[in-house]
Short mmCIF file of C-alpha atoms in Angstrom, two decimals:
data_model
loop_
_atom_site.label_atom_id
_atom_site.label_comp_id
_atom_site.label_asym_id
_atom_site.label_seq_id
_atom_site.Cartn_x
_atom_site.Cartn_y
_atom_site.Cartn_z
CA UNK A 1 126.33 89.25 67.87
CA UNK A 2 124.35 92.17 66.79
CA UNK A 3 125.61 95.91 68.16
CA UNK A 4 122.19 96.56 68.72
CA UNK A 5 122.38 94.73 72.38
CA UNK A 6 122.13 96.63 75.08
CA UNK A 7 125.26 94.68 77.42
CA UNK A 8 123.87 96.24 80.57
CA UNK A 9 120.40 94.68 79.83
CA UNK A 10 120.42 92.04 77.56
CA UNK A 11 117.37 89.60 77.45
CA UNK A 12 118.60 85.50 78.55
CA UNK A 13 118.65 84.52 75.23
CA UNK A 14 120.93 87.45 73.92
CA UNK A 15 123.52 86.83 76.83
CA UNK A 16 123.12 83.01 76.03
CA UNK A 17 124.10 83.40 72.13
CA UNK A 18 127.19 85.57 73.09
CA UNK A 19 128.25 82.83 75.79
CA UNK A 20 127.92 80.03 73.21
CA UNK A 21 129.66 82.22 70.53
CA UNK A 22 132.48 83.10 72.71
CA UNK A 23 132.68 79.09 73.91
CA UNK A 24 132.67 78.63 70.85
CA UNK A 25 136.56 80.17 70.25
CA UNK A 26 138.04 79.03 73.34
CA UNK A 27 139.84 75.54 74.16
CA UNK A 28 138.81 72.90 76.09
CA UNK A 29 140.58 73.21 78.69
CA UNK A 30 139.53 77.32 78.85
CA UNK A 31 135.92 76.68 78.78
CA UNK A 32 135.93 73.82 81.40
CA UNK A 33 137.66 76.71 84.05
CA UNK A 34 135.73 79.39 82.93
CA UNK A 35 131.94 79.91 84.10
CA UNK A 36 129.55 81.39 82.27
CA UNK A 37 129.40 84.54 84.21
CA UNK A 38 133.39 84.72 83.68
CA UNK A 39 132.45 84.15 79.86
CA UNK A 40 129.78 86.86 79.88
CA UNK A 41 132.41 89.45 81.79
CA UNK A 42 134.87 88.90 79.16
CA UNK A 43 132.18 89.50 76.57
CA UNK A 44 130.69 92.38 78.00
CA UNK A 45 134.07 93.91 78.54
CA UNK A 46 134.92 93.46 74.22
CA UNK A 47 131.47 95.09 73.67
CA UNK A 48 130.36 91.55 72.47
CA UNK A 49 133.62 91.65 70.28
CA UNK A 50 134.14 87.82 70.13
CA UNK A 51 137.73 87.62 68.84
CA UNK A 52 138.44 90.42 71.47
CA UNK A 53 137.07 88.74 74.02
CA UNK A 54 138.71 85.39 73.47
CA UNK A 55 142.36 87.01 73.27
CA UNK A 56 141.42 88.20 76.58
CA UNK A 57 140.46 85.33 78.30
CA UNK A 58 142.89 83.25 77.03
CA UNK A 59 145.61 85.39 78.29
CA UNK A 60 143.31 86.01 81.36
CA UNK A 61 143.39 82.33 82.10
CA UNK A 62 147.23 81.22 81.12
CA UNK A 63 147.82 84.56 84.03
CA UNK A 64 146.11 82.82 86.25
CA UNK A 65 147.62 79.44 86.13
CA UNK A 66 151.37 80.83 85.99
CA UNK A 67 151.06 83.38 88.69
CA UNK A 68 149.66 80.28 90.96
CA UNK A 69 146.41 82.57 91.66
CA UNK A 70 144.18 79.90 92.72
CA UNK A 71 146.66 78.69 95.24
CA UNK A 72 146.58 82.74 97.02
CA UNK A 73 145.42 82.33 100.83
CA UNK A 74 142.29 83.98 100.47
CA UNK A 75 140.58 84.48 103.64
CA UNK A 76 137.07 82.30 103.55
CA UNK A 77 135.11 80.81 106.00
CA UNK A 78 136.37 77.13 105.74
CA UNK A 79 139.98 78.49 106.70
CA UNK A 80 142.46 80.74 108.86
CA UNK A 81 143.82 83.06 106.04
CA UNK A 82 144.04 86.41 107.42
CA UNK A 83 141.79 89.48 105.60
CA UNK A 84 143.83 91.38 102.81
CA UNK A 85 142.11 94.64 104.74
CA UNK A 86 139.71 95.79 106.92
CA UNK A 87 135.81 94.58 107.11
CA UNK A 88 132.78 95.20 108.19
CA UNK A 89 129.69 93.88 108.02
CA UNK A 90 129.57 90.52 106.55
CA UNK A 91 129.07 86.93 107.92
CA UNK A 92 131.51 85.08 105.81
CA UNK A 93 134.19 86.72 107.68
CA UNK A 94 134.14 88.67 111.19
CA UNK A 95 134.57 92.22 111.43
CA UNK A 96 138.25 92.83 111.82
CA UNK A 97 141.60 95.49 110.86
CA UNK A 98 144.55 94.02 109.44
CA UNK A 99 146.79 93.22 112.40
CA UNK A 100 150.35 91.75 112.61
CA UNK A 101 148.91 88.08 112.45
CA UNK A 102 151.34 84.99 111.38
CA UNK A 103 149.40 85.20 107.78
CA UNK A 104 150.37 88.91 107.37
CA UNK A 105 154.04 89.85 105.98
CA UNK A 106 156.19 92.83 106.90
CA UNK A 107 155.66 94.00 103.70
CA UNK A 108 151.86 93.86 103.42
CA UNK A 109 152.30 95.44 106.67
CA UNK A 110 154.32 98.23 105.91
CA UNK A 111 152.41 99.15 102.47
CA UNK A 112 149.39 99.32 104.77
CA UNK A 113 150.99 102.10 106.50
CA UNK A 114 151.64 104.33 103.53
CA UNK A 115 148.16 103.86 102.16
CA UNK A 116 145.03 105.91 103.51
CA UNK A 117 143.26 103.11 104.74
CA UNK A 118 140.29 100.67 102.82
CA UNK A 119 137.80 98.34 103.88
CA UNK A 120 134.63 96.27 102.29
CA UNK A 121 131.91 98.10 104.36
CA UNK A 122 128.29 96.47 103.77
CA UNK A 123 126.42 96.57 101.16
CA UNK A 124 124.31 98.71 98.64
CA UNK A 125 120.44 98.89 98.02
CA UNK A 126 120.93 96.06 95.48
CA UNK A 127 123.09 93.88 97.83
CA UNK A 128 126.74 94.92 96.44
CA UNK A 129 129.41 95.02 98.42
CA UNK A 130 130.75 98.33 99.16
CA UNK A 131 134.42 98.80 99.01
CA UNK A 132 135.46 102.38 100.36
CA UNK A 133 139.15 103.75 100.19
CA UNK A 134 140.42 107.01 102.05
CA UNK A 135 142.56 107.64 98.81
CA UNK A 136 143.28 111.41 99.98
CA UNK A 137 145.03 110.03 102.98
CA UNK A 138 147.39 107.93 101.30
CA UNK A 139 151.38 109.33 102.09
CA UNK A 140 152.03 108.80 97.84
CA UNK A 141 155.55 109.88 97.85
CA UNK A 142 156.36 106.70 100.62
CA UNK A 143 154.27 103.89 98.00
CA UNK A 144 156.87 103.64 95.75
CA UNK A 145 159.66 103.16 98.70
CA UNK A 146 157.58 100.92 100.36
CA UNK A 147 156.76 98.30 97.75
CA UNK A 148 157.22 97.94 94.16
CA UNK A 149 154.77 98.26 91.66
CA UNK A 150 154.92 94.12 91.40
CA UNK A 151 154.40 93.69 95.14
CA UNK A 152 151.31 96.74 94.55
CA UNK A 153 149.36 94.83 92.01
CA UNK A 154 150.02 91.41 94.18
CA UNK A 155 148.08 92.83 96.86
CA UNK A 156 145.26 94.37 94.64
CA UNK A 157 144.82 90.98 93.74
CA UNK A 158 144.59 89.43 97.35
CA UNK A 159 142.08 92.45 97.69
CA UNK A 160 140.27 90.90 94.24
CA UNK A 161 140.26 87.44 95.10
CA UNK A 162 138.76 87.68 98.33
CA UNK A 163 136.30 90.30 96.82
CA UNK A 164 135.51 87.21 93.96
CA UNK A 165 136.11 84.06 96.40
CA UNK A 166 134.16 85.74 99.71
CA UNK A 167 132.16 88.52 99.68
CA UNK A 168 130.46 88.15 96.35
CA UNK A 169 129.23 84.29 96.93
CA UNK A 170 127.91 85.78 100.15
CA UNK A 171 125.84 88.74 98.91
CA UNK A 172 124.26 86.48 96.33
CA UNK A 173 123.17 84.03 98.41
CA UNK A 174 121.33 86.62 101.26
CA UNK A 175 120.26 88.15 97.45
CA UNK A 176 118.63 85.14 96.11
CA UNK A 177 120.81 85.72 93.10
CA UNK A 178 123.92 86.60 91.84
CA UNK A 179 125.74 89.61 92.98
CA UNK A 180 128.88 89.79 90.58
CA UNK A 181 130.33 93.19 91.07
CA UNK A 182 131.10 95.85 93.42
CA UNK A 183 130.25 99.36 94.24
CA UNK A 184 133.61 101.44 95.03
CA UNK A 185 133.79 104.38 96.82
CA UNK A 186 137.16 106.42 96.72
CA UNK A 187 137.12 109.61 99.20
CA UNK A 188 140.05 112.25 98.12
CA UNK A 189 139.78 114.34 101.24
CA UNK A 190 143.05 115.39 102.03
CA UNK A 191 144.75 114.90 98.70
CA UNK A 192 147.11 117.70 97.94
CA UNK A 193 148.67 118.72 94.53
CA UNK A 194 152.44 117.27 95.18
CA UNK A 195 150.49 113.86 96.11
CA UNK A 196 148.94 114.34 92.49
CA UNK A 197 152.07 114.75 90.71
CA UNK A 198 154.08 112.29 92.12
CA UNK A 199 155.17 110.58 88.82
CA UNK A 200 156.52 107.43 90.44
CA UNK A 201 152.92 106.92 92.01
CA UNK A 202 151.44 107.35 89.16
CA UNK A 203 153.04 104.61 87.34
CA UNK A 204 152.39 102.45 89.83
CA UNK A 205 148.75 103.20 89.80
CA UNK A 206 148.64 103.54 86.04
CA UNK A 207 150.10 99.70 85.83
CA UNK A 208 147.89 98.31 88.61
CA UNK A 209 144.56 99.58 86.49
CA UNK A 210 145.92 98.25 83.18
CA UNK A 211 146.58 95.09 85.46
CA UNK A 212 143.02 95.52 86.65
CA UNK A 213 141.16 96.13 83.91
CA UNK A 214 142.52 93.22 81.86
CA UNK A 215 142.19 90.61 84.80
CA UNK A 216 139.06 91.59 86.70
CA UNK A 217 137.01 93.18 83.77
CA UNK A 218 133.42 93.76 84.97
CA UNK A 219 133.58 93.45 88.42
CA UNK A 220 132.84 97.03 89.16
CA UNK A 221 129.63 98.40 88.81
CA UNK A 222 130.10 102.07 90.07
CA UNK A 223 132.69 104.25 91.28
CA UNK A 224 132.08 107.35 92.94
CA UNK A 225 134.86 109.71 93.13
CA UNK A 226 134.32 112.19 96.63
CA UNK A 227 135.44 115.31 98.11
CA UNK A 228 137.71 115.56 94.95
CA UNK A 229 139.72 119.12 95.24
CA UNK A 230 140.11 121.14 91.98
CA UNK A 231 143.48 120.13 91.66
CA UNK A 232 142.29 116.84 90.79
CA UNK A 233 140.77 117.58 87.76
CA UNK A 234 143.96 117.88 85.82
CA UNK A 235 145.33 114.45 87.26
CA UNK A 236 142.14 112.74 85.95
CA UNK A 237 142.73 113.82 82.20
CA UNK A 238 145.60 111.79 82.67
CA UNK A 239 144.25 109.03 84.78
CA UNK A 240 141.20 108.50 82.32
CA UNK A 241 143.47 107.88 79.51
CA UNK A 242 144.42 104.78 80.95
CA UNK A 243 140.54 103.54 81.33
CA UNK A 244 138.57 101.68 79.08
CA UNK A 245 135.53 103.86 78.08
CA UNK A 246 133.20 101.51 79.77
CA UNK A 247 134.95 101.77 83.26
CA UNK A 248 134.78 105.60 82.61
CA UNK A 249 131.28 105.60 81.81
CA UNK A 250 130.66 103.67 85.68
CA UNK A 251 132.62 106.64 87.27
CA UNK A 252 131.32 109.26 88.60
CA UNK A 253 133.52 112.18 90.07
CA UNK A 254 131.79 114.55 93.12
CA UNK A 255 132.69 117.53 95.43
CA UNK A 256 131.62 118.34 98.84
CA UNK A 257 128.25 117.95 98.12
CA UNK A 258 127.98 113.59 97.76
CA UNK A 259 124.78 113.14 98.94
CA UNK A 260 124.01 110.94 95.58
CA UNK A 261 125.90 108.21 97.45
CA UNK A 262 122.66 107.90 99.64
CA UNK A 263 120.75 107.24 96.52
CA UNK A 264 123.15 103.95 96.11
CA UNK A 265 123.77 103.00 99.67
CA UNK A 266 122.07 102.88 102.67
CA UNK A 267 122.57 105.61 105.53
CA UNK A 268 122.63 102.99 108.33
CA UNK A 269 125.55 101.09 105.48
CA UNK A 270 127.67 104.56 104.82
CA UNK A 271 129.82 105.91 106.91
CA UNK A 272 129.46 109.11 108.74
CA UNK A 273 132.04 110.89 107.62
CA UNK A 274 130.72 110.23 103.78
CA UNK A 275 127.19 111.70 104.95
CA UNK A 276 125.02 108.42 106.13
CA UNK A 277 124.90 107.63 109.62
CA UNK A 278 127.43 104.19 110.33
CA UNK A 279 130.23 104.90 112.81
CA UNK A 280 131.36 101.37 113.46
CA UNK A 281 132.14 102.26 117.18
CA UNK A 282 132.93 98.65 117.98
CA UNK A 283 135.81 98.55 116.05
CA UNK A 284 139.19 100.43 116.58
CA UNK A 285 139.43 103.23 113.44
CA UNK A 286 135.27 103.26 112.92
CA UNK A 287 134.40 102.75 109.80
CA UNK A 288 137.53 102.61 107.55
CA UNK A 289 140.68 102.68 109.86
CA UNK A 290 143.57 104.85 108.35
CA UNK A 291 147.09 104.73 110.04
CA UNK A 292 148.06 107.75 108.39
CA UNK A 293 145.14 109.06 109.58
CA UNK A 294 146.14 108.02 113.28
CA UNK A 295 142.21 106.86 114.05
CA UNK A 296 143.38 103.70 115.56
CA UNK A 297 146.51 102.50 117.31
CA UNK A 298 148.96 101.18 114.59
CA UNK A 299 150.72 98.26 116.58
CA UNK A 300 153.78 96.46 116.02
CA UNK A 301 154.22 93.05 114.98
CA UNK A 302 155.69 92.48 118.73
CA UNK A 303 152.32 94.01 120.66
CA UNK A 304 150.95 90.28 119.60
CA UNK A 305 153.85 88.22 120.30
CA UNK A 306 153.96 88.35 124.15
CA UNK A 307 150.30 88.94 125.49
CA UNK A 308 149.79 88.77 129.65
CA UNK A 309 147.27 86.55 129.92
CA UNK A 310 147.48 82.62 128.63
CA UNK A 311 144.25 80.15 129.24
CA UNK A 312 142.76 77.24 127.77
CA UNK A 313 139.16 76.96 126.68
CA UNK A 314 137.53 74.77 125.01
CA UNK A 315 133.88 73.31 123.52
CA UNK A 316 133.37 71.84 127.08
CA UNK A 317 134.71 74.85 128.68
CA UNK A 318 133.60 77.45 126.67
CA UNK A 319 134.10 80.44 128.57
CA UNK A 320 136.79 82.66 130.62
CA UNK A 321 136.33 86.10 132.53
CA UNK A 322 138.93 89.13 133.17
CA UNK A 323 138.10 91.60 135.70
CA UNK A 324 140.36 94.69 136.33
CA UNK A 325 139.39 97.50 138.78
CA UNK A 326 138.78 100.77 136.78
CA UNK A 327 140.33 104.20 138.73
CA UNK A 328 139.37 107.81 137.41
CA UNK A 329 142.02 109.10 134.86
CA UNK A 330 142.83 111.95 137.21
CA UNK A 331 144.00 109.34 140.15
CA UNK A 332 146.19 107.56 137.35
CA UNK A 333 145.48 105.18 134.57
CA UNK A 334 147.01 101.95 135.20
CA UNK A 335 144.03 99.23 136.45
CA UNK A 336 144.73 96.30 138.85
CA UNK A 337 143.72 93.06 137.05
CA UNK A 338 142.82 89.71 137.52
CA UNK A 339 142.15 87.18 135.26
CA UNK A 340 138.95 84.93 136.28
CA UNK A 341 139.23 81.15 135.45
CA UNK A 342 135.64 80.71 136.37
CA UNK A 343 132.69 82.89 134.09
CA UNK A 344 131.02 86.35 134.98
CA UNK A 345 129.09 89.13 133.80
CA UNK A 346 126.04 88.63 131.35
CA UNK A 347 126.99 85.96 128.91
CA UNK A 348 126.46 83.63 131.38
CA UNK A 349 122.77 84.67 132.15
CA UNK A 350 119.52 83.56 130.49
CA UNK A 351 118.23 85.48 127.46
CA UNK A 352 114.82 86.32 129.56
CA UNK A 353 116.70 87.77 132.81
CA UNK A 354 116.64 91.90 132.45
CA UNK A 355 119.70 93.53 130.91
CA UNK A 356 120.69 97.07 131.19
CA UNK A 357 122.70 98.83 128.25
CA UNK A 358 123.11 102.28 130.03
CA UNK A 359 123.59 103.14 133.73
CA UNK A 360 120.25 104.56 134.97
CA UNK A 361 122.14 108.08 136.79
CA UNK A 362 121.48 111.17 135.07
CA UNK A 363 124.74 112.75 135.72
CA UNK A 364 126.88 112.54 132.35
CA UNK A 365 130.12 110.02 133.11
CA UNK A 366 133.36 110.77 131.02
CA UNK A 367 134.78 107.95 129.73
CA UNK A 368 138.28 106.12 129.40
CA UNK A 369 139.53 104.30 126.86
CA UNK A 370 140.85 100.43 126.86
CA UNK A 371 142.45 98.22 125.10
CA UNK A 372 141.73 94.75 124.09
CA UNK A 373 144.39 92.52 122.49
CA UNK A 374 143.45 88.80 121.80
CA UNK A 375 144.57 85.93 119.86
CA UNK A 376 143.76 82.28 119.76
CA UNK A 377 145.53 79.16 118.38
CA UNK A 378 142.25 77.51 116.36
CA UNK A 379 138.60 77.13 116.75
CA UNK A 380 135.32 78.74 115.02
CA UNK A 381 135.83 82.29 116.66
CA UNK A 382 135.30 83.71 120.10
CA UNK A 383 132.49 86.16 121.41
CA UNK A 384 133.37 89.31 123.17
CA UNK A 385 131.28 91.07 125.72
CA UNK A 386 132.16 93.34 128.15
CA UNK A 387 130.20 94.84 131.29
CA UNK A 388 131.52 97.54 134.32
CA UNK A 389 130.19 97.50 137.32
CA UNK A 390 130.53 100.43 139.80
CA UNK A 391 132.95 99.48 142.04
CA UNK A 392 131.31 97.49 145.37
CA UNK A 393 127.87 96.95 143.57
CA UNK A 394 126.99 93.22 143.17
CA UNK A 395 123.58 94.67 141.30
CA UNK A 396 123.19 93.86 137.60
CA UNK A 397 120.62 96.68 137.59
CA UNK A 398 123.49 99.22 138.54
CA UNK A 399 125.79 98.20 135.47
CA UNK A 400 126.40 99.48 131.73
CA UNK A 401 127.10 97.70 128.80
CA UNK A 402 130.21 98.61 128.09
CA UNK A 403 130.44 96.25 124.95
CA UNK A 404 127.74 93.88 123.63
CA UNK A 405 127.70 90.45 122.40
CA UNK A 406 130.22 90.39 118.65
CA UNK A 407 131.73 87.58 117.18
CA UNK A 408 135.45 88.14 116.50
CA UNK A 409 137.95 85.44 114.52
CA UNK A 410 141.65 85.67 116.28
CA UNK A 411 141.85 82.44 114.74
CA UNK A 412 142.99 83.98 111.77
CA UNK A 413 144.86 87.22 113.15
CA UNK A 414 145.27 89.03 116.78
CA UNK A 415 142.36 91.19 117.34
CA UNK A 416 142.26 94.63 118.65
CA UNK A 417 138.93 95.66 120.50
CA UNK A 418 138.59 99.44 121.83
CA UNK A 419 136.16 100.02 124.82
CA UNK A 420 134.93 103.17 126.93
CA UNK A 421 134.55 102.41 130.18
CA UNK A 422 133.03 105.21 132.81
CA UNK A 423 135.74 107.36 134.28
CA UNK A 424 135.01 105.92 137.96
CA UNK A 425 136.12 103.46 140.46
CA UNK A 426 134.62 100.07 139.42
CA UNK A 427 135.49 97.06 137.67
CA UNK A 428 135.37 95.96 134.17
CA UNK A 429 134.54 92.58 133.15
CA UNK A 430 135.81 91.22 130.06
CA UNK A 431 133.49 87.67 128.83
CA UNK A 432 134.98 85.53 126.25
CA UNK A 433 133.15 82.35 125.03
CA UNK A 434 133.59 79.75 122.40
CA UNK A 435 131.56 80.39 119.16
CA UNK A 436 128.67 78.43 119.50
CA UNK A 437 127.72 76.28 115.92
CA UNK A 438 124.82 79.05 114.94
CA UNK A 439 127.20 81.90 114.76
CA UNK A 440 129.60 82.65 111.95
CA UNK A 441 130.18 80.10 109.31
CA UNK A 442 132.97 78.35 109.91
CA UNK A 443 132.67 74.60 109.80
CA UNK A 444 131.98 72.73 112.57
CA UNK A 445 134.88 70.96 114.04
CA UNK A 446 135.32 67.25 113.30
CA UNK A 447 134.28 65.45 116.81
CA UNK A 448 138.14 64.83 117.87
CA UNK A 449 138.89 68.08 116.54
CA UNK A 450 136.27 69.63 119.56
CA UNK A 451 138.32 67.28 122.11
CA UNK A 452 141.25 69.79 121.43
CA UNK A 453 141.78 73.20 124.26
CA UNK A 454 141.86 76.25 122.70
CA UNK A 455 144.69 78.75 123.99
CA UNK A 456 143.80 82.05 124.24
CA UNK A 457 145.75 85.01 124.52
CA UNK A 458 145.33 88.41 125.90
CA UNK A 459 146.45 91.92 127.31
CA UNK A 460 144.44 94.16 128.81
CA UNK A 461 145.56 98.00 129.14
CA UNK A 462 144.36 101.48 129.25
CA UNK A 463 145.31 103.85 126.27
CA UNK A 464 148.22 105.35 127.99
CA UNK A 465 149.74 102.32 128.88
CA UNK A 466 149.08 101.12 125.30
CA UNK A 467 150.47 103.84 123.52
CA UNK A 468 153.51 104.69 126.31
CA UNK A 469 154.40 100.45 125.79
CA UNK A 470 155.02 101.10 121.97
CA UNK A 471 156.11 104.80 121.53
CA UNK A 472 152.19 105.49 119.44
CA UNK A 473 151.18 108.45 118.86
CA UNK A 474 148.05 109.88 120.47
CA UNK A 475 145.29 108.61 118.89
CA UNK A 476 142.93 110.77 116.70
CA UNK A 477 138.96 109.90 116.73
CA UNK A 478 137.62 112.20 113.73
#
């Protein structure tokens, strides 16, 4: 293949020549696994380097089948697997945080809590998926006692896989074509110069990119490198020693001042804090939760085990209502609850009747803060909505909107929902209902499947309580 080919924009017949050429040097059993998108990747990668190439696909593909990769539970729509991390913004999947689920390990768990916090958030102008990670909050000098650099690269690959398996069939198909790589967005704010000496750390990191770069070649198409201090500088000489030149050439390192990101992404897609305007207020942490960050209560593996609340729904009997009474924080936090077996609130109204999403008084109403915890035993998915109610109003008209409509998956793990009620006396209604067959895309339940009850589970507690229960610290919304 001539060097004169331009790998970022070769015509179809120059990226069909190097596909046949590299076929050409692999086994039978290679090509019939491989695609030609994974045989272009590997090209591309070897600069078109055919012998290169194939050495790295071979060993690419005997990696794959000894490691068991295939067999990973990678969270997709036609099953329960838990997400690897957080997400937002996709249909394949429901917006969720990593929580304590039966699919999650302790140790996943506890190397969540060292690092600074990561999650696919939407997409670019081109359709990419956008994977951001708070890098400067990561506690580096806890990584390496947390996990070793084996069990750090086995969860990069969860994070790869479900990037390959999930998101990326997804954002080709609302595309209309294929969407192969990702756009990566690594925020240093808070990095300090011991975190960027920690020699330990830096193996680890320096193996997982050797690890990634041979495995996953191709499958970014920028990085942008934010809010990186001076001190940083003198880390990436090092760091870029370990990069091929073409991943080097795709990264792109930035101060303060990263208001090229807007060029690549959406505001309405980028999160506030990186300078577009997405605050991803229904979710616990915002945008990109960060336990060392403290934006969103970290919860034990026991806050899911024991929850209040116990009912059965099912296709037939869709839905279920909670109502606890609502006090202001300065007569004491703790509501008086009772679950509902019947339905309430606005789910169960038509789509034509009125709906208010903001309480019509002028005077400004602090808020407080309460906690959702919910799991369920199967099914497609539940749908959250909540609505308060001044307290001894039956009027729709003099309600709020505490929480609209959102399709959440506690099939596959617990879920944690955040709400802000009105710091007065009334009563908040919590509405779950059964995921009807237009939302999400899970498949639809064989016909004796539907027959089955679905048991949900759930707690319902202010942010004292929540945080007094399990000895949390207060939590910090920044």
């Amino acid at each position: 293949m001539s060097a004169t080919v331009d790998v970022d924009n070769p015509t179809p017949s120059q990226r069909a020549a190097a596909i046949e050429q590299l076929r050409d040097k692999l086994s039978d059993e290679v090509n019939s696994y491989c695609s030609d998108l994974d045989i272009w990747r590997f090209s591309v990668a070897r600069q078109l380097d055919t012998e290169k190439a194939a050495v790295m696909i071979n060993a690419w593909y005997e990696w794959r089948k000894q490691a068991n990769v295939d067999d990973l539970a990678v969270a997709q729509p036609d099953n329960v697997n838990p997400v690897p991390c957080a997400v937002r913004g996709y249909g394949a999947v429901a917006d969720a945080n990593v929580t304590a689920g039966i699919g999650v390990d302790d140790a996943q768990l506890r190397l969540t809590r060292t690092l600074g916090g990561g999650c696919w958030h939407k997409r670019d102008r081109d359709g990419r998926p956008v994977y951001i990670e708070r890098a400067g909050r990561h506690i580096i000098k806890d990584i390496p006692k947390t996990s070793s650099t084996s069990g750090l690269i086995e969860f990069h690959v969860l994070l790869q896989e479900f990037l390959t398996r999930t998101l990326l069939p997804e954002c080709s198909q609302l595309a209309e074509e294929t969407v192969w790589q990702q756009v990566v967005v690594i925020d240093l704010a808070g990095m300090s110069l011991v975190a960027l000496s920690h020699i330990p750390a830096l193996n680890m990191l320096r193996e997982m990119l050797a690890r990634d770069q041979m495995m996953y070649p191709e499958r970014m198409y920028r990085t942008y490198v934010v809010n990186a201090p001076p001190v940083f500088i003198t880390a990436w000489k090092m760091i870029r020693s370990w990069l091929d030149p073409r991943v080097i050439s795709k990264i792109q390192i930035l101060g303060k001042d990263h208001t090229v990101l807007l060029d690549q992404i959406p505001a309405h897609n980028l999160p506030s804090f990186l300078g577009g305007s997405c605050k991803c207020s229904h979710m616990p942490g915002g945008c990109v939760p960060s336990v060392p960050l403290g934006n969103y209560p970290d919860l034990p593996r026991s806050a899911y085990a024991h929850l209040q609340h116990q009912v059965q729904i099912s296709y037939t009997e869709p839905r279920h209502s909670f109502v606890c009474e609502t006090m202001p924080v300065s007569n004491g936090p703790t509501p008086i609850s009772s679950p509902l077996m019947g339905y309430a609130g606005w789910l169960g109204i038509k789509r034509d009747s009125p709906r208010n999403s903001a309480p019509t008084s002028p005077v400004p109403m602090r808020t407080q803060h309460v906690f959702v915890r919910f799991s369920t035993d199967r099914g497609r998915g539940v749908v959250v909505e909540v609505l308060w109610q001044p307290l001894g109003s039956d009027s729709l008209d003099d309600g709020t909107l505490v929480y609209p409509e959102a399709l959440f998956e506690p099939q596959r793990a617990p879920v944690l929902l955040e709400l802000e009620a009105p710091n007065r006396a009334g009563q908040l209604v919590v509405n779950w209902r059964v995921a009807n067959f237009d939302e999400g895309q899970a498949p639809f339940p064989r016909p004796e499947e539907a027959q089955i009850p679905i048991l949900l589970e759930y707690s319902v507690d202010t942010e004292d309580e929540l945080l007094t229960a399990f000895s949390l610290p207060p939590i910090k919304r920044i």
